mmCIF file with all atom_site columns, C-alpha atoms in Angstrom:
data_model
loop_
_atom_site.group_PDB
_atom_site.id
_atom_site.type_symbol
_atom_site.label_atom_id
_atom_site.label_alt_id
_atom_site.label_comp_id
_atom_site.label_asym_id
_atom_site.label_entity_id
_atom_site.label_seq_id
_atom_site.pdbx_PDB_ins_code
_atom_site.Cartn_x
_atom_site.Cartn_y
_atom_site.Cartn_z
_atom_site.occupancy
_atom_site.B_iso_or_equiv
_atom_site.pdbx_formal_charge
_atom_site.auth_seq_id
_atom_site.auth_comp_id
_atom_site.auth_asym_id
_atom_site.auth_atom_id
_atom_site.pdbx_PDB_model_num
ATOM 1   C CA . MET R 1 1   ? 91.101  133.889 -36.215  1.00 78.00 ? 1   MET R CA 1
ATOM 2   C CA . ASN R 1 2   ? 94.847  134.085 -36.342  1.00 89.00 ? 2   ASN R CA 1
ATOM 3   C CA . ILE R 1 3   ? 96.934  134.433 -39.527  1.00 88.00 ? 3   ILE R CA 1
ATOM 4   C CA . HIS R 1 4   ? 98.538  131.019 -39.075  1.00 87.00 ? 4   HIS R CA 1
ATOM 5   C CA . ASP R 1 5   ? 95.055  129.394 -39.102  1.00 87.00 ? 5   ASP R CA 1
ATOM 6   C CA . VAL R 1 6   ? 94.309  130.492 -42.659  1.00 87.00 ? 6   VAL R CA 1
ATOM 7   C CA . HIS R 1 7   ? 96.045  127.602 -44.368  1.00 85.00 ? 7   HIS R CA 1
ATOM 8   C CA . GLN R 1 8   ? 95.373  124.923 -41.790  1.00 86.00 ? 8   GLN R CA 1
ATOM 9   C CA . GLY R 1 9   ? 93.996  121.757 -43.399  1.00 83.00 ? 9   GLY R CA 1
ATOM 10  C CA . ILE R 1 10  ? 94.790  122.854 -46.945  1.00 84.00 ? 10  ILE R CA 1
ATOM 11  C CA . HIS R 1 11  ? 97.189  120.498 -48.719  1.00 83.00 ? 11  HIS R CA 1
ATOM 12  C CA . ALA R 1 12  ? 98.690  121.198 -52.154  1.00 84.00 ? 12  ALA R CA 1
ATOM 13  C CA . HIS R 1 13  ? 99.380  117.497 -52.879  1.00 88.00 ? 13  HIS R CA 1
ATOM 14  C CA . ARG R 1 14  ? 96.387  115.607 -51.615  1.00 84.00 ? 14  ARG R CA 1
ATOM 15  C CA . LYS R 1 15  ? 96.656  111.810 -51.695  1.00 86.00 ? 15  LYS R CA 1
ATOM 16  C CA . LYS R 1 16  ? 94.377  109.894 -54.055  1.00 88.00 ? 16  LYS R CA 1
ATOM 17  C CA . LYS R 1 17  ? 91.278  108.361 -52.387  1.00 88.00 ? 17  LYS R CA 1
ATOM 18  C CA . ARG R 1 18  ? 91.914  104.625 -52.175  1.00 90.00 ? 18  ARG R CA 1
ATOM 19  C CA . VAL R 1 19  ? 88.550  102.835 -52.307  1.00 91.00 ? 19  VAL R CA 1
ATOM 20  C CA . GLY R 1 20  ? 87.621  99.229  -51.803  1.00 91.00 ? 20  GLY R CA 1
ATOM 21  C CA . ARG R 1 21  ? 90.205  98.584  -49.077  1.00 92.00 ? 21  ARG R CA 1
ATOM 22  C CA . GLY R 1 22  ? 87.931  97.101  -46.386  1.00 91.00 ? 22  GLY R CA 1
ATOM 23  C CA . VAL R 1 23  ? 85.128  98.359  -44.152  1.00 88.00 ? 23  VAL R CA 1
ATOM 24  C CA . GLY R 1 24  ? 87.506  99.933  -41.629  1.00 88.00 ? 24  GLY R CA 1
ATOM 25  C CA . SER R 1 25  ? 88.966  102.304 -44.295  1.00 88.00 ? 25  SER R CA 1
ATOM 26  C CA . GLY R 1 26  ? 85.770  104.366 -44.538  1.00 88.00 ? 26  GLY R CA 1
ATOM 27  C CA . HIS R 1 27  ? 85.613  103.732 -48.287  1.00 91.00 ? 27  HIS R CA 1
ATOM 28  C CA . GLY R 1 28  ? 85.104  99.943  -48.260  1.00 89.00 ? 28  GLY R CA 1
ATOM 29  C CA . LYS R 1 29  ? 82.235  97.697  -49.344  1.00 90.00 ? 29  LYS R CA 1
ATOM 30  C CA . THR R 1 30  ? 80.442  99.887  -51.920  1.00 91.00 ? 30  THR R CA 1
ATOM 31  C CA . SER R 1 31  ? 83.536  102.109 -52.449  1.00 90.00 ? 31  SER R CA 1
ATOM 32  C CA . GLY R 1 32  ? 81.636  105.398 -52.319  1.00 89.00 ? 32  GLY R CA 1
ATOM 33  C CA . ARG R 1 33  ? 79.173  104.386 -55.050  1.00 91.00 ? 33  ARG R CA 1
ATOM 34  C CA . GLY R 1 34  ? 76.190  103.905 -52.813  1.00 90.00 ? 34  GLY R CA 1
ATOM 35  C CA . HIS R 1 35  ? 73.680  101.055 -53.088  1.00 92.00 ? 35  HIS R CA 1
ATOM 36  C CA . LYS R 1 36  ? 72.164  99.893  -56.400  1.00 91.00 ? 36  LYS R CA 1
ATOM 37  C CA . GLY R 1 37  ? 71.431  102.040 -59.407  1.00 86.00 ? 37  GLY R CA 1
ATOM 38  C CA . GLN R 1 38  ? 73.248  102.479 -62.722  1.00 83.00 ? 38  GLN R CA 1
ATOM 39  C CA . SER R 1 39  ? 76.108  104.573 -61.335  1.00 85.00 ? 39  SER R CA 1
ATOM 40  C CA . SER R 1 40  ? 76.997  101.862 -58.787  1.00 90.00 ? 40  SER R CA 1
ATOM 41  C CA . HIS R 1 41  ? 77.628  99.241  -61.488  1.00 89.00 ? 41  HIS R CA 1
ATOM 42  C CA . ALA R 1 42  ? 80.983  98.512  -63.052  1.00 89.00 ? 42  ALA R CA 1
ATOM 43  C CA . GLY R 1 43  ? 81.601  99.994  -66.471  1.00 88.00 ? 43  GLY R CA 1
ATOM 44  C CA . TRP R 1 44  ? 79.033  102.775 -66.200  1.00 85.00 ? 44  TRP R CA 1
ATOM 45  C CA . LYS R 1 45  ? 80.130  106.153 -67.411  1.00 87.00 ? 45  LYS R CA 1
ATOM 46  C CA . ALA R 1 46  ? 78.002  109.271 -67.754  1.00 86.00 ? 46  ALA R CA 1
ATOM 47  C CA . HIS R 1 47  ? 77.853  110.979 -71.176  1.00 85.00 ? 47  HIS R CA 1
ATOM 48  C CA . PRO R 1 48  ? 78.910  114.608 -70.955  1.00 84.00 ? 48  PRO R CA 1
ATOM 49  C CA . THR R 1 49  ? 75.355  115.752 -71.711  1.00 85.00 ? 49  THR R CA 1
ATOM 50  C CA . PHE R 1 50  ? 73.679  113.217 -69.417  1.00 87.00 ? 50  PHE R CA 1
ATOM 51  C CA . GLN R 1 51  ? 71.202  114.837 -67.039  1.00 89.00 ? 51  GLN R CA 1
ATOM 52  C CA . GLY R 1 52  ? 69.831  111.958 -65.030  1.00 84.00 ? 52  GLY R CA 1
ATOM 53  C CA . GLY R 1 53  ? 67.560  110.710 -67.711  1.00 85.00 ? 53  GLY R CA 1
ATOM 54  C CA . ALA R 1 54  ? 65.923  114.050 -68.340  1.00 92.00 ? 54  ALA R CA 1
ATOM 55  C CA . MET R 1 55  ? 65.983  115.435 -71.890  1.00 93.00 ? 55  MET R CA 1
ATOM 56  C CA . PRO R 1 56  ? 69.389  117.162 -72.160  1.00 92.00 ? 56  PRO R CA 1
ATOM 57  C CA . LEU R 1 57  ? 69.598  120.910 -72.660  1.00 92.00 ? 57  LEU R CA 1
ATOM 58  C CA . VAL R 1 58  ? 71.422  120.511 -76.006  1.00 88.00 ? 58  VAL R CA 1
ATOM 59  C CA . ARG R 1 59  ? 68.430  118.527 -77.325  1.00 91.00 ? 59  ARG R CA 1
ATOM 60  C CA . ARG R 1 60  ? 65.821  120.849 -75.817  1.00 93.00 ? 60  ARG R CA 1
ATOM 61  C CA . VAL R 1 61  ? 67.174  124.045 -77.386  1.00 94.00 ? 61  VAL R CA 1
ATOM 62  C CA . PRO R 1 62  ? 65.908  124.605 -80.940  1.00 94.00 ? 62  PRO R CA 1
ATOM 63  C CA . LYS R 1 63  ? 68.452  124.682 -83.722  1.00 91.00 ? 63  LYS R CA 1
ATOM 64  C CA . ARG R 1 64  ? 68.269  126.750 -86.858  1.00 92.00 ? 64  ARG R CA 1
ATOM 65  C CA . GLY R 1 65  ? 70.366  126.847 -89.999  1.00 92.00 ? 65  GLY R CA 1
ATOM 66  C CA . PHE R 1 66  ? 73.709  125.203 -90.851  1.00 93.00 ? 66  PHE R CA 1
ATOM 67  C CA . HIS R 1 67  ? 77.180  125.881 -89.535  1.00 87.00 ? 67  HIS R CA 1
ATOM 68  C CA . ASN R 1 68  ? 80.019  124.629 -91.674  1.00 89.00 ? 68  ASN R CA 1
ATOM 69  C CA . ALA R 1 69  ? 82.853  123.692 -89.333  1.00 85.00 ? 69  ALA R CA 1
ATOM 70  C CA . PHE R 1 70  ? 85.248  123.381 -92.287  1.00 87.00 ? 70  PHE R CA 1
ATOM 71  C CA . ALA R 1 71  ? 84.632  126.874 -93.739  1.00 88.00 ? 71  ALA R CA 1
ATOM 72  C CA . ASP R 1 72  ? 87.462  129.379 -93.876  1.00 86.00 ? 72  ASP R CA 1
ATOM 73  C CA . ARG R 1 73  ? 87.482  131.983 -91.106  1.00 90.00 ? 73  ARG R CA 1
ATOM 74  C CA . VAL R 1 74  ? 87.585  135.293 -92.967  1.00 92.00 ? 74  VAL R CA 1
ATOM 75  C CA . VAL R 1 75  ? 88.481  138.517 -91.086  1.00 94.00 ? 75  VAL R CA 1
ATOM 76  C CA . ALA R 1 76  ? 87.074  141.678 -92.526  1.00 95.00 ? 76  ALA R CA 1
ATOM 77  C CA . ILE R 1 77  ? 89.098  144.896 -92.237  1.00 96.00 ? 77  ILE R CA 1
ATOM 78  C CA . ASN R 1 78  ? 87.939  148.303 -93.462  1.00 96.00 ? 78  ASN R CA 1
ATOM 79  C CA . VAL R 1 79  ? 90.314  150.780 -95.143  1.00 96.00 ? 79  VAL R CA 1
ATOM 80  C CA . CYS R 1 80  ? 89.652  153.272 -92.296  1.00 95.00 ? 80  CYS R CA 1
ATOM 81  C CA . HIS R 1 81  ? 91.399  150.837 -89.936  1.00 95.00 ? 81  HIS R CA 1
ATOM 82  C CA . LEU R 1 82  ? 94.421  150.722 -92.295  1.00 95.00 ? 82  LEU R CA 1
ATOM 83  C CA . GLU R 1 83  ? 94.380  154.558 -92.343  1.00 94.00 ? 83  GLU R CA 1
ATOM 84  C CA . GLN R 1 84  ? 94.623  154.652 -88.531  1.00 94.00 ? 84  GLN R CA 1
ATOM 85  C CA . ALA R 1 85  ? 97.169  151.893 -88.011  1.00 94.00 ? 85  ALA R CA 1
ATOM 86  C CA . PHE R 1 86  ? 99.756  152.442 -90.740  1.00 94.00 ? 86  PHE R CA 1
ATOM 87  C CA . GLU R 1 87  ? 102.029 155.261 -91.922  1.00 94.00 ? 87  GLU R CA 1
ATOM 88  C CA . SER R 1 88  ? 102.166 156.371 -95.546  1.00 93.00 ? 88  SER R CA 1
ATOM 89  C CA . GLY R 1 89  ? 104.370 154.130 -97.708  1.00 92.00 ? 89  GLY R CA 1
ATOM 90  C CA . ALA R 1 90  ? 104.022 151.124 -95.324  1.00 94.00 ? 90  ALA R CA 1
ATOM 91  C CA . GLU R 1 91  ? 103.594 147.541 -96.536  1.00 95.00 ? 91  GLU R CA 1
ATOM 92  C CA . VAL R 1 92  ? 100.465 145.884 -95.075  1.00 95.00 ? 92  VAL R CA 1
ATOM 93  C CA . THR R 1 93  ? 100.729 142.091 -94.718  1.00 93.00 ? 93  THR R CA 1
ATOM 94  C CA . PRO R 1 94  ? 98.901  139.566 -92.506  1.00 92.00 ? 94  PRO R CA 1
ATOM 95  C CA . ASP R 1 95  ? 101.872 139.599 -90.088  1.00 91.00 ? 95  ASP R CA 1
ATOM 96  C CA . SER R 1 96  ? 101.951 143.376 -89.875  1.00 93.00 ? 96  SER R CA 1
ATOM 97  C CA . LEU R 1 97  ? 98.203  143.445 -89.255  1.00 93.00 ? 97  LEU R CA 1
ATOM 98  C CA . LEU R 1 98  ? 98.765  141.070 -86.328  1.00 91.00 ? 98  LEU R CA 1
ATOM 99  C CA . ALA R 1 99  ? 101.733 143.150 -85.076  1.00 92.00 ? 99  ALA R CA 1
ATOM 100 C CA . HIS R 1 100 ? 99.652  146.391 -85.172  1.00 93.00 ? 100 HIS R CA 1
ATOM 101 C CA . ARG R 1 101 ? 96.723  144.530 -83.479  1.00 92.00 ? 101 ARG R CA 1
ATOM 102 C CA . VAL R 1 102 ? 94.328  145.359 -86.331  1.00 93.00 ? 102 VAL R CA 1
ATOM 103 C CA . VAL R 1 103 ? 93.349  141.680 -86.372  1.00 92.00 ? 103 VAL R CA 1
ATOM 104 C CA . LYS R 1 104 ? 93.201  139.337 -83.394  1.00 88.00 ? 104 LYS R CA 1
ATOM 105 C CA . GLY R 1 105 ? 92.655  135.613 -83.030  1.00 85.00 ? 105 GLY R CA 1
ATOM 106 C CA . ALA R 1 106 ? 92.694  132.812 -85.572  1.00 85.00 ? 106 ALA R CA 1
ATOM 107 C CA . PHE R 1 107 ? 91.867  133.372 -89.233  1.00 88.00 ? 107 PHE R CA 1
ATOM 108 C CA . ASP R 1 108 ? 92.362  131.706 -92.601  1.00 88.00 ? 108 ASP R CA 1
ATOM 109 C CA . ALA R 1 109 ? 91.891  134.694 -94.897  1.00 92.00 ? 109 ALA R CA 1
ATOM 110 C CA . ILE R 1 110 ? 91.767  138.504 -94.750  1.00 94.00 ? 110 ILE R CA 1
ATOM 111 C CA . LYS R 1 111 ? 89.310  140.587 -96.724  1.00 95.00 ? 111 LYS R CA 1
ATOM 112 C CA . ILE R 1 112 ? 89.763  144.317 -97.113  1.00 96.00 ? 112 ILE R CA 1
ATOM 113 C CA . LEU R 1 113 ? 86.472  146.287 -97.264  1.00 96.00 ? 113 LEU R CA 1
ATOM 114 C CA . GLY R 1 114 ? 85.927  149.824 -98.514  1.00 95.00 ? 114 GLY R CA 1
ATOM 115 C CA . ASN R 1 115 ? 84.239  151.453 -95.500  1.00 95.00 ? 115 ASN R CA 1
ATOM 116 C CA . GLY R 1 116 ? 85.899  154.858 -94.684  1.00 94.00 ? 116 GLY R CA 1
ATOM 117 C CA . GLU R 1 117 ? 88.507  156.955 -96.438  1.00 94.00 ? 117 GLU R CA 1
ATOM 118 C CA . LEU R 1 118 ? 92.118  156.204 -97.270  1.00 93.00 ? 118 LEU R CA 1
ATOM 119 C CA . THR R 1 119 ? 94.616  159.017 -97.949  1.00 93.00 ? 119 THR R CA 1
ATOM 120 C CA . LYS R 1 120 ? 97.928  157.162 -97.346  1.00 93.00 ? 120 LYS R CA 1
ATOM 121 C CA . LYS R 1 121 ? 99.880  155.301 -100.038 1.00 95.00 ? 121 LYS R CA 1
ATOM 122 C CA . LEU R 1 122 ? 99.934  151.642 -98.857  1.00 95.00 ? 122 LEU R CA 1
ATOM 123 C CA . LYS R 1 123 ? 100.927 148.365 -100.442 1.00 95.00 ? 123 LYS R CA 1
ATOM 124 C CA . VAL R 1 124 ? 98.208  146.087 -99.101  1.00 95.00 ? 124 VAL R CA 1
ATOM 125 C CA . SER R 1 125 ? 98.582  142.313 -99.318  1.00 95.00 ? 125 SER R CA 1
ATOM 126 C CA . ALA R 1 126 ? 95.408  140.331 -98.495  1.00 94.00 ? 126 ALA R CA 1
ATOM 127 C CA . HIS R 1 127 ? 93.471  137.350 -99.719  1.00 93.00 ? 127 HIS R CA 1
ATOM 128 C CA . ARG R 1 128 ? 90.382  139.246 -100.894 1.00 94.00 ? 128 ARG R CA 1
ATOM 129 C CA . PHE R 1 129 ? 89.436  142.811 -101.681 1.00 96.00 ? 129 PHE R CA 1
ATOM 130 C CA . SER R 1 130 ? 86.048  144.391 -102.258 1.00 96.00 ? 130 SER R CA 1
ATOM 131 C CA . ALA R 1 131 ? 85.763  146.472 -105.429 1.00 95.00 ? 131 ALA R CA 1
ATOM 132 C CA . SER R 1 132 ? 85.446  149.720 -103.479 1.00 96.00 ? 132 SER R CA 1
ATOM 133 C CA . ALA R 1 133 ? 88.447  148.897 -101.270 1.00 96.00 ? 133 ALA R CA 1
ATOM 134 C CA . LYS R 1 134 ? 90.622  148.116 -104.256 1.00 95.00 ? 134 LYS R CA 1
ATOM 135 C CA . GLU R 1 135 ? 89.558  151.366 -105.908 1.00 95.00 ? 135 GLU R CA 1
ATOM 136 C CA . LYS R 1 136 ? 90.290  153.448 -102.787 1.00 95.00 ? 136 LYS R CA 1
ATOM 137 C CA . ILE R 1 137 ? 93.727  151.869 -102.305 1.00 95.00 ? 137 ILE R CA 1
ATOM 138 C CA . GLU R 1 138 ? 94.729  152.530 -105.943 1.00 95.00 ? 138 GLU R CA 1
ATOM 139 C CA . LYS R 1 139 ? 93.212  156.020 -105.852 1.00 95.00 ? 139 LYS R CA 1
ATOM 140 C CA . ALA R 1 140 ? 95.474  156.903 -102.883 1.00 94.00 ? 140 ALA R CA 1
ATOM 141 C CA . GLY R 1 141 ? 98.488  155.728 -104.920 1.00 94.00 ? 141 GLY R CA 1
ATOM 142 C CA . GLY R 1 142 ? 98.822  152.372 -103.265 1.00 94.00 ? 142 GLY R CA 1
ATOM 143 C CA . GLU R 1 143 ? 98.809  148.798 -104.530 1.00 94.00 ? 143 GLU R CA 1
ATOM 144 C CA . ALA R 1 144 ? 96.450  145.908 -103.766 1.00 95.00 ? 144 ALA R CA 1
ATOM 145 C CA . VAL R 1 145 ? 98.170  142.477 -103.866 1.00 94.00 ? 145 VAL R CA 1
ATOM 146 C CA . VAL R 1 146 ? 96.048  139.369 -103.781 1.00 94.00 ? 146 VAL R CA 1
ATOM 147 C CA . LEU R 1 147 ? 97.549  136.568 -101.725 1.00 91.00 ? 147 LEU R CA 1
ATOM 148 C CA . ALA R 1 148 ? 96.997  132.920 -102.634 1.00 85.00 ? 148 ALA R CA 1
ATOM 149 C CA . GLY R 1 149 ? 96.368  130.168 -100.041 1.00 73.00 ? 149 GLY R CA 1
ATOM 150 C CA . PRO R 1 150 ? 95.906  130.402 -96.294  1.00 66.00 ? 150 PRO R CA 1
ATOM 151 C CA . THR R 1 151 ? 97.994  132.705 -94.121  1.00 63.00 ? 151 THR R CA 1
ATOM 152 C CA . PRO R 1 152 ? 101.097 131.345 -92.353  1.00 61.00 ? 152 PRO R CA 1
ATOM 153 C CA . VAL R 1 153 ? 99.274  131.975 -89.047  1.00 62.00 ? 153 VAL R CA 1
ATOM 154 C CA . ALA R 1 154 ? 96.439  129.701 -90.083  1.00 66.00 ? 154 ALA R CA 1
ATOM 155 C CA . VAL R 1 155 ? 98.807  127.040 -91.338  1.00 67.00 ? 155 VAL R CA 1
ATOM 156 C CA . LYS R 1 156 ? 100.696 127.039 -88.004  1.00 69.00 ? 156 LYS R CA 1
ATOM 157 C CA . GLN R 1 157 ? 97.456  126.844 -85.987  1.00 71.00 ? 157 GLN R CA 1
ATOM 158 C CA . LYS R 1 158 ? 96.144  123.954 -88.082  1.00 73.00 ? 158 LYS R CA 1
ATOM 159 C CA . ALA R 1 159 ? 99.434  122.124 -87.796  1.00 75.00 ? 159 ALA R CA 1
ATOM 160 C CA . ALA R 1 160 ? 99.397  122.592 -83.983  1.00 76.00 ? 160 ALA R CA 1
ATOM 161 C CA . LYS R 1 161 ? 95.804  121.341 -83.842  1.00 79.00 ? 161 LYS R CA 1
ATOM 162 C CA . ALA R 1 162 ? 96.724  118.257 -85.867  1.00 78.00 ? 162 ALA R CA 1
ATOM 163 C CA . ALA R 1 163 ? 99.697  117.573 -83.591  1.00 79.00 ? 163 ALA R CA 1
ATOM 164 C CA . ARG R 1 164 ? 97.473  117.842 -80.492  1.00 78.00 ? 164 ARG R CA 1
ATOM 165 C CA . ALA R 1 165 ? 95.036  115.431 -82.061  1.00 78.00 ? 165 ALA R CA 1
ATOM 166 C CA . ALA R 1 166 ? 97.843  112.965 -82.876  1.00 79.00 ? 166 ALA R CA 1
ATOM 167 C CA . ARG R 1 167 ? 98.979  113.091 -79.220  1.00 77.00 ? 167 ARG R CA 1
ATOM 168 C CA . GLY R 1 168 ? 95.412  112.437 -78.050  1.00 72.00 ? 168 GLY R CA 1
ATOM 169 C CA . GLU R 1 169 ? 94.890  115.847 -76.395  1.00 67.00 ? 169 GLU R CA 1
ATOM 170 C CA . GLY R 1 170 ? 91.794  117.957 -76.684  1.00 56.00 ? 170 GLY R CA 1
ATOM 171 C CA . ARG R 1 171 ? 88.246  116.596 -76.922  1.00 56.00 ? 171 ARG R CA 1
ATOM 172 C CA . LYS R 1 172 ? 87.945  112.840 -76.613  1.00 54.00 ? 172 LYS R CA 1
ATOM 173 C CA . ALA R 1 173 ? 85.535  110.927 -78.776  1.00 51.00 ? 173 ALA R CA 1
ATOM 174 C CA . SER R 1 174 ? 82.639  109.576 -76.702  1.00 48.00 ? 174 SER R CA 1
ATOM 175 C CA . THR R 1 175 ? 81.925  105.867 -76.889  1.00 45.00 ? 175 THR R CA 1
#
């Protein structure tokens, strides 16, 4: 094989297959649908979970419990993580937690938990605090500020999701 043979027959902009243009075209008569059967008929469309009439996997797998799709996504952070990430006298906010990579991904609320030790004086702003975390922050000379409402990050993400839905992007509703 020669180096110039590597990309032979590979086209970046392949033309769309034009079907139903006569027997001589190679895609005439049945237009690539074969003979008879439900997939050969006009208007037939497979459901995403359709498996040829067999019981779909999503219906075969047992389901347990309840998952609330509308529940707030709460990120839990221990005081030991604050001890590692921040200097004494720093102000801890949802934005600073993202900047220091203490939290990653999407969330609606932040809860500070009391696992570990805290020796630095920090002003911690979060949506929720455990009793032990609040006690440890105040014992170290810091302040625990309770935030109201969702974080700006969560608001931006929900607004972007609503905008995508308005444009018709994302998952399509099956008919």
